[in-house]
Coordinates of N, CA and C and ligand atoms in Angstrom, one line a residue:
M1 N 14.2 6.6 12.2 CA 13.5 6.1 10.9 C 12.0 6.1 11.1
M2 N 11.5 5.9 12.3 CA 10.1 5.8 12.5 C 9.5 7.2 12.7
P3 N 8.2 7.5 12.5 CA 7.3 6.5 11.9 C 7.5 6.4 10.4
I4 N 7.1 5.2 9.8 CA 7.2 5.0 8.4 C 6.0 5.7 7.7
R5 N 6.3 6.6 6.9 CA 5.2 7.4 6.2 C 5.2 7.2 4.7
Y6 N 6.4 6.9 4.1 CA 6.5 6.8 2.7 C 7.1 5.5 2.2
L7 N 6.8 5.2 1.0 CA 7.5 4.0 0.4 C 7.8 4.5 -1.1
T8 N 9.1 4.4 -1.4 CA 9.5 4.9 -2.7 C 10.1 3.8 -3.6
I9 N 9.6 3.7 -4.8 CA 10.0 2.7 -5.8 C 11.2 3.2 -6.7
H10 N 12.2 2.4 -6.9 CA 13.3 2.8 -7.7 C 13.6 1.7 -8.7
C11 N 14.4 2.0 -9.7 CA 15.0 1.0 -10.6 C 16.5 1.1 -10.3
A12 N 17.2 0.0 -10.6 CA 18.7 -0.1 -10.3 C 19.5 0.6 -11.5
A13 N 18.8 1.0 -12.5 CA 19.4 1.6 -13.7 C 20.4 0.6 -14.3
T14 N 20.0 -0.7 -14.4 CA 20.8 -1.7 -15.1 C 20.1 -2.1 -16.4
I15 N 20.8 -2.7 -17.3 CA 20.3 -3.0 -18.6 C 19.3 -4.2 -18.6
E16 N 18.2 -4.0 -19.3 CA 17.2 -5.0 -19.5 C 17.8 -6.4 -19.7
G17 N 17.3 -7.3 -19.0 CA 17.7 -8.7 -19.2 C 19.0 -9.1 -18.4
R18 N 19.7 -8.2 -17.9 CA 20.9 -8.5 -17.2 C 20.6 -8.9 -15.7
D19 N 20.9 -10.1 -15.4 CA 20.4 -10.7 -14.1 C 21.3 -10.3 -12.9
H20 N 21.4 -9.0 -12.6 CA 22.2 -8.6 -11.5 C 21.4 -9.0 -10.2
K21 N 22.2 -9.4 -9.2 CA 21.5 -9.9 -8.0 C 21.5 -8.8 -6.9
A22 N 20.7 -8.9 -5.9 CA 20.6 -7.9 -4.9 C 21.9 -7.6 -4.2
A23 N 22.7 -8.7 -4.0 CA 24.0 -8.5 -3.3 C 24.9 -7.6 -4.1
E24 N 24.8 -7.7 -5.4 CA 25.7 -6.9 -6.3 C 25.2 -5.4 -6.3
V25 N 23.9 -5.2 -6.4 CA 23.3 -3.8 -6.3 C 23.7 -3.2 -5.0
T26 N 23.7 -4.0 -3.9 CA 24.0 -3.5 -2.6 C 25.5 -3.1 -2.5
R27 N 26.3 -3.9 -3.1 CA 27.8 -3.6 -3.1 C 28.0 -2.3 -3.8
W28 N 27.3 -2.0 -5.0 CA 27.5 -0.8 -5.7 C 27.1 0.4 -4.8
D29 N 26.0 0.2 -4.1 CA 25.5 1.3 -3.2 C 26.4 1.6 -2.0
V30 N 27.0 0.5 -1.5 CA 27.9 0.7 -0.3 C 29.1 1.4 -0.8
A31 N 29.6 1.1 -2.1 CA 30.8 1.7 -2.6 C 30.5 3.2 -2.9
R32 N 29.3 3.5 -3.3 CA 29.0 4.9 -3.6 C 28.5 5.8 -2.5
F33 N 27.7 5.1 -1.6 CA 27.0 5.9 -0.6 C 27.4 5.5 0.9
G34 N 28.2 4.5 1.0 CA 28.7 4.0 2.3 C 27.7 3.2 3.0
Q35 N 26.6 2.8 2.4 CA 25.6 1.9 3.1 C 24.7 1.4 2.0
P36 N 23.9 0.3 2.3 CA 22.9 -0.1 1.3 C 21.9 1.0 1.2
S37 N 21.5 1.3 -0.1 CA 20.5 2.4 -0.3 C 19.1 2.0 0.0
Y38 N 18.7 0.8 -0.3 CA 17.3 0.4 -0.3 C 17.0 -0.7 0.8
H39 N 15.7 -0.8 1.1 CA 15.3 -1.8 2.1 C 15.1 -3.2 1.4
W40 N 14.7 -3.1 0.1 CA 14.5 -4.3 -0.7 C 15.0 -4.1 -2.1
V41 N 15.5 -5.2 -2.6 CA 15.9 -5.2 -4.1 C 15.1 -6.4 -4.7
V42 N 14.4 -6.2 -5.8 CA 13.6 -7.2 -6.4 C 14.3 -7.6 -7.7
E43 N 14.8 -8.9 -7.7 CA 15.6 -9.4 -8.8 C 14.7 -9.8 -10.0
L44 N 15.3 -10.1 -11.1 CA 14.5 -10.4 -12.3 C 13.5 -11.6 -12.2
D45 N 13.9 -12.6 -11.3 CA 12.9 -13.7 -11.1 C 11.9 -13.4 -10.1
G46 N 11.8 -12.1 -9.6 CA 10.8 -11.8 -8.7 C 11.2 -11.9 -7.2
S47 N 12.4 -12.5 -7.0 CA 12.9 -12.6 -5.6 C 13.0 -11.3 -5.0
A48 N 12.3 -11.1 -3.8 CA 12.4 -9.8 -3.1 C 13.5 -10.1 -2.0
V49 N 14.6 -9.4 -2.1 CA 15.7 -9.6 -1.1 C 15.8 -8.4 -0.2
R50 N 15.7 -8.7 1.1 CA 15.8 -7.7 2.2 C 17.2 -7.2 2.2
T51 N 17.5 -5.9 2.1 CA 18.8 -5.4 2.1 C 19.1 -4.4 3.2
L52 N 18.0 -4.0 3.9 CA 18.1 -3.1 5.1 C 16.9 -3.4 6.0
A53 N 17.1 -3.3 7.3 CA 15.9 -3.5 8.2 C 15.1 -2.2 8.1
D54 N 13.8 -2.3 8.3 CA 12.9 -1.2 8.2 C 13.3 -0.1 9.1
A55 N 13.8 -0.5 10.3 CA 14.2 0.5 11.3 C 15.4 1.3 10.9
T56 N 16.1 0.9 9.9 CA 17.4 1.6 9.5 C 17.1 2.5 8.3
R57 N 17.6 3.7 8.4 CA 17.4 4.7 7.4 C 18.1 4.3 6.1
G58 N 17.4 4.4 5.0 CA 18.1 4.1 3.7 C 18.8 5.3 3.2
A59 N 19.2 5.2 1.9 CA 19.9 6.3 1.2 C 19.4 6.3 -0.2
H60 N 18.2 6.6 -0.4 CA 17.6 6.4 -1.8 C 16.9 7.7 -2.3
V61 N 16.4 8.6 -1.5 CA 15.8 9.8 -2.0 C 16.5 11.0 -1.3
G62 N 17.2 11.8 -2.0 CA 18.0 12.9 -1.4 C 17.1 13.8 -0.5
G63 N 17.5 13.9 0.7 CA 16.8 14.8 1.7 C 15.5 14.2 2.2
H64 N 15.1 13.0 1.8 CA 13.8 12.4 2.2 C 14.0 10.9 2.6
N65 N 15.0 10.6 3.4 CA 15.2 9.2 3.7 C 14.5 8.8 5.0
T66 N 14.2 9.7 5.9 CA 13.6 9.4 7.2 C 12.2 8.9 7.0
G67 N 11.8 7.8 7.5 CA 10.5 7.3 7.4 C 10.1 6.8 6.0
N68 N 11.1 6.6 5.2 CA 10.9 6.3 3.8 C 11.5 5.0 3.4
I69 N 10.7 4.0 3.1 CA 11.1 2.6 2.7 C 11.5 2.7 1.2
G70 N 12.6 2.2 0.9 CA 13.1 2.1 -0.5 C 13.0 0.7 -1.1
I71 N 12.4 0.6 -2.2 CA 12.3 -0.7 -2.9 C 12.8 -0.5 -4.4
C72 N 13.8 -1.3 -4.8 CA 14.4 -1.1 -6.1 C 14.3 -2.4 -6.9
Y73 N 13.9 -2.3 -8.1 CA 13.9 -3.5 -9.0 C 15.1 -3.4 -9.9
V74 N 15.6 -4.6 -10.2 CA 16.8 -4.7 -11.1 C 16.3 -4.4 -12.5
G75 N 17.0 -3.5 -13.2 CA 16.6 -3.1 -14.5 C 16.3 -1.6 -14.6
G76 N 15.5 -1.2 -15.6 CA 15.2 0.2 -15.7 C 15.8 0.9 -16.9
L77 N 16.7 0.2 -17.6 CA 17.3 0.7 -18.8 C 17.1 -0.3 -19.9
G78 N 16.8 0.2 -21.1 CA 16.7 -0.6 -22.3 C 18.1 -1.0 -22.8
R79 N 18.1 -1.8 -23.8 CA 19.4 -2.3 -24.4 C 20.2 -1.1 -24.9
D80 N 19.5 0.0 -25.2 CA 20.1 1.2 -25.7 C 20.6 2.1 -24.5
A81 N 20.4 1.6 -23.3 CA 20.8 2.3 -22.1 C 19.9 3.5 -21.8
K82 N 18.8 3.6 -22.4 CA 17.8 4.7 -22.1 C 16.8 4.2 -21.1
P83 N 16.2 5.1 -20.3 CA 15.2 4.7 -19.3 C 14.1 3.9 -19.9
K84 N 13.7 2.8 -19.3 CA 12.6 1.9 -19.8 C 12.1 1.1 -18.7
D85 N 10.8 0.9 -18.7 CA 10.1 0.0 -17.8 C 10.4 -1.4 -18.2
T86 N 11.4 -2.0 -17.6 CA 11.9 -3.4 -17.9 C 11.4 -4.4 -17.0
R87 N 10.5 -4.1 -16.1 CA 10.0 -5.1 -15.1 C 9.5 -6.3 -15.8
T88 N 10.0 -7.5 -15.2 CA 9.4 -8.7 -15.7 C 8.1 -9.0 -15.0
A89 N 7.3 -9.9 -15.5 CA 6.0 -10.2 -14.9 C 6.2 -10.6 -13.4
L90 N 7.3 -11.3 -13.1 CA 7.5 -11.7 -11.8 C 7.9 -10.6 -10.9
Q91 N 8.6 -9.6 -11.4 CA 9.0 -8.4 -10.7 C 7.7 -7.6 -10.4
R92 N 6.8 -7.5 -11.4 CA 5.6 -6.7 -11.2 C 4.8 -7.3 -10.0
K93 N 4.7 -8.6 -10.1 CA 3.9 -9.3 -9.0 C 4.5 -9.1 -7.7
S94 N 5.8 -9.2 -7.6 CA 6.5 -9.1 -6.4 C 6.5 -7.7 -5.8
L95 N 6.6 -6.7 -6.7 CA 6.5 -5.3 -6.2 C 5.1 -5.0 -5.7
R96 N 4.1 -5.5 -6.4 CA 2.7 -5.3 -5.9 C 2.5 -5.9 -4.5
E97 N 3.0 -7.1 -4.3 CA 2.8 -7.8 -3.1 C 3.6 -7.1 -1.9
L98 N 4.8 -6.6 -2.2 CA 5.6 -5.9 -1.2 C 4.8 -4.6 -0.8
V99 N 4.4 -3.9 -1.8 CA 3.7 -2.6 -1.5 C 2.4 -2.9 -0.7
E100 N 1.7 -3.9 -1.1 CA 0.5 -4.2 -0.4 C 0.8 -4.6 1.1
S101 N 1.8 -5.3 1.3 CA 2.2 -5.7 2.7 C 2.5 -4.5 3.5
Y102 N 3.2 -3.5 2.9 CA 3.5 -2.3 3.7 C 2.3 -1.4 3.9
R103 N 1.4 -1.4 2.9 CA 0.1 -0.6 3.1 C -0.7 -1.2 4.2
R104 N -0.7 -2.5 4.3 CA -1.5 -3.1 5.4 C -0.8 -2.8 6.8
K105 N 0.5 -2.8 6.8 CA 1.2 -2.6 8.0 C 1.2 -1.1 8.4
Y106 N 1.3 -0.2 7.5 CA 1.3 1.2 7.8 C 0.2 2.0 7.0
P107 N -1.0 2.0 7.6 CA -2.2 2.6 7.0 C -1.8 4.1 6.7
G108 N -2.2 4.6 5.6 CA -2.0 6.0 5.2 C -0.6 6.1 4.5
L109 N 0.1 5.0 4.3 CA 1.4 5.1 3.7 C 1.3 5.8 2.3
I110 N 2.2 6.6 2.0 CA 2.3 7.3 0.7 C 3.3 6.6 -0.2
V111 N 2.8 6.1 -1.3 CA 3.7 5.3 -2.2 C 4.0 6.1 -3.4
R112 N 5.3 6.3 -3.7 CA 5.7 7.1 -4.8 C 6.8 6.5 -5.6
G113 N 7.0 7.0 -6.8 CA 8.2 6.6 -7.6 C 9.3 7.7 -7.3
H114 N 10.5 7.3 -7.4 CA 11.6 8.2 -7.1 C 11.4 9.6 -7.8
R115 N 11.0 9.5 -9.1 CA 10.9 10.8 -9.9 C 9.8 11.7 -9.3
D116 N 8.9 11.1 -8.6 CA 7.8 11.9 -8.0 C 8.3 12.8 -6.9
W117 N 9.5 12.6 -6.4 CA 10.1 13.4 -5.4 C 10.7 14.7 -5.9
S118 N 10.9 14.8 -7.2 CA 11.6 15.9 -7.8 C 11.0 17.2 -7.2
P119 N 11.7 18.3 -7.1 CA 13.1 18.4 -7.5 C 14.1 18.3 -6.3
D120 N 13.8 17.7 -5.2 CA 14.7 17.6 -4.0 C 15.5 16.4 -4.1
L121 N 16.1 16.1 -5.2 CA 16.6 14.8 -5.3 C 18.0 14.5 -4.8
D122 N 18.9 15.5 -4.9 CA 20.3 15.1 -4.5 C 20.8 15.9 -3.4
R123 N 19.9 16.3 -2.5 CA 20.4 17.1 -1.3 C 21.3 16.4 -0.4
D124 N 21.1 15.1 -0.1 CA 21.9 14.5 0.9 C 23.0 13.6 0.2
G125 N 23.4 14.0 -0.9 CA 24.6 13.4 -1.5 C 24.4 12.3 -2.5
K126 N 23.1 11.9 -2.7 CA 22.9 10.9 -3.7 C 22.8 11.6 -5.0
I127 N 23.8 11.6 -5.8 CA 23.8 12.3 -7.1 C 23.6 11.2 -8.1
E128 N 22.6 11.3 -8.9 CA 22.4 10.3 -10.0 C 22.4 11.1 -11.3
P129 N 22.8 10.4 -12.4 CA 22.7 11.1 -13.6 C 21.3 11.7 -13.8
H130 N 21.1 12.9 -14.2 CA 19.9 13.6 -14.2 C 18.8 12.8 -14.9
E131 N 19.1 12.2 -16.0 CA 18.1 11.5 -16.8 C 17.4 10.4 -15.9
W132 N 18.3 9.7 -15.1 CA 17.7 8.6 -14.3 C 16.8 9.2 -13.2
V133 N 17.3 10.3 -12.6 CA 16.5 10.9 -11.5 C 15.1 11.3 -12.1
K134 N 15.0 11.8 -13.3 CA 13.8 12.2 -13.9 C 12.9 11.0 -14.3
A135 N 13.6 9.9 -14.6 CA 12.9 8.7 -15.1 C 12.6 7.7 -14.0
C136 N 13.5 7.5 -13.1 CA 13.4 6.4 -12.1 C 12.0 6.5 -11.4
P137 N 11.2 5.4 -11.3 CA 11.5 4.0 -11.7 C 11.1 3.6 -13.1
C138 N 10.8 4.6 -14.0 CA 10.5 4.3 -15.4 C 9.1 3.7 -15.5
F139 N 8.2 4.0 -14.6 CA 6.8 3.7 -14.8 C 6.0 4.6 -13.8
D140 N 4.7 4.7 -14.0 CA 3.9 5.6 -13.1 C 3.4 4.8 -11.9
V141 N 4.1 5.0 -10.8 CA 3.7 4.3 -9.6 C 2.2 4.6 -9.2
A142 N 1.8 5.9 -9.3 CA 0.5 6.3 -8.9 C -0.6 5.5 -9.6
T143 N -0.4 5.2 -10.8 CA -1.5 4.4 -11.5 C -1.3 2.9 -11.5
E144 N 0.0 2.5 -11.2 CA 0.2 1.0 -11.3 C 0.3 0.3 -9.9
L145 N 0.6 1.1 -8.8 CA 0.7 0.4 -7.6 C -0.2 0.9 -6.5
Ligands
ZN201 ZN1 15.8 6.0 -7.9

């Protein structure tokens, strides 16, 4: 997993306002991919829950999981189930703090949204509905984080 060079932001592709917890998101990932996908899951109330050790390879960007920390916020779909930036104020704050702590720890860290990795998205078996791949995390990481 080392050295850590990248950090990638994701959304859980869950409906706006539904208070799914990190443990539930992790259960879905284990069922689909055989392991937790992300290193952190940020819940609606801003709680950042550690779901994988940094030294453990995640399963969140097809073909690009080595040295790549994955952070997922709960949400990412509007009530119409279309991609939407549903981050709560507390999630925004928490994401910013997490990213800053990794930037301090790993100078030169490259921070991206999942969609910024296109088109190499499903090479190692993580197949997501195409619309999510193109949208995830539903905001522009380069300008916001
Ligand atoms: Zn994603």
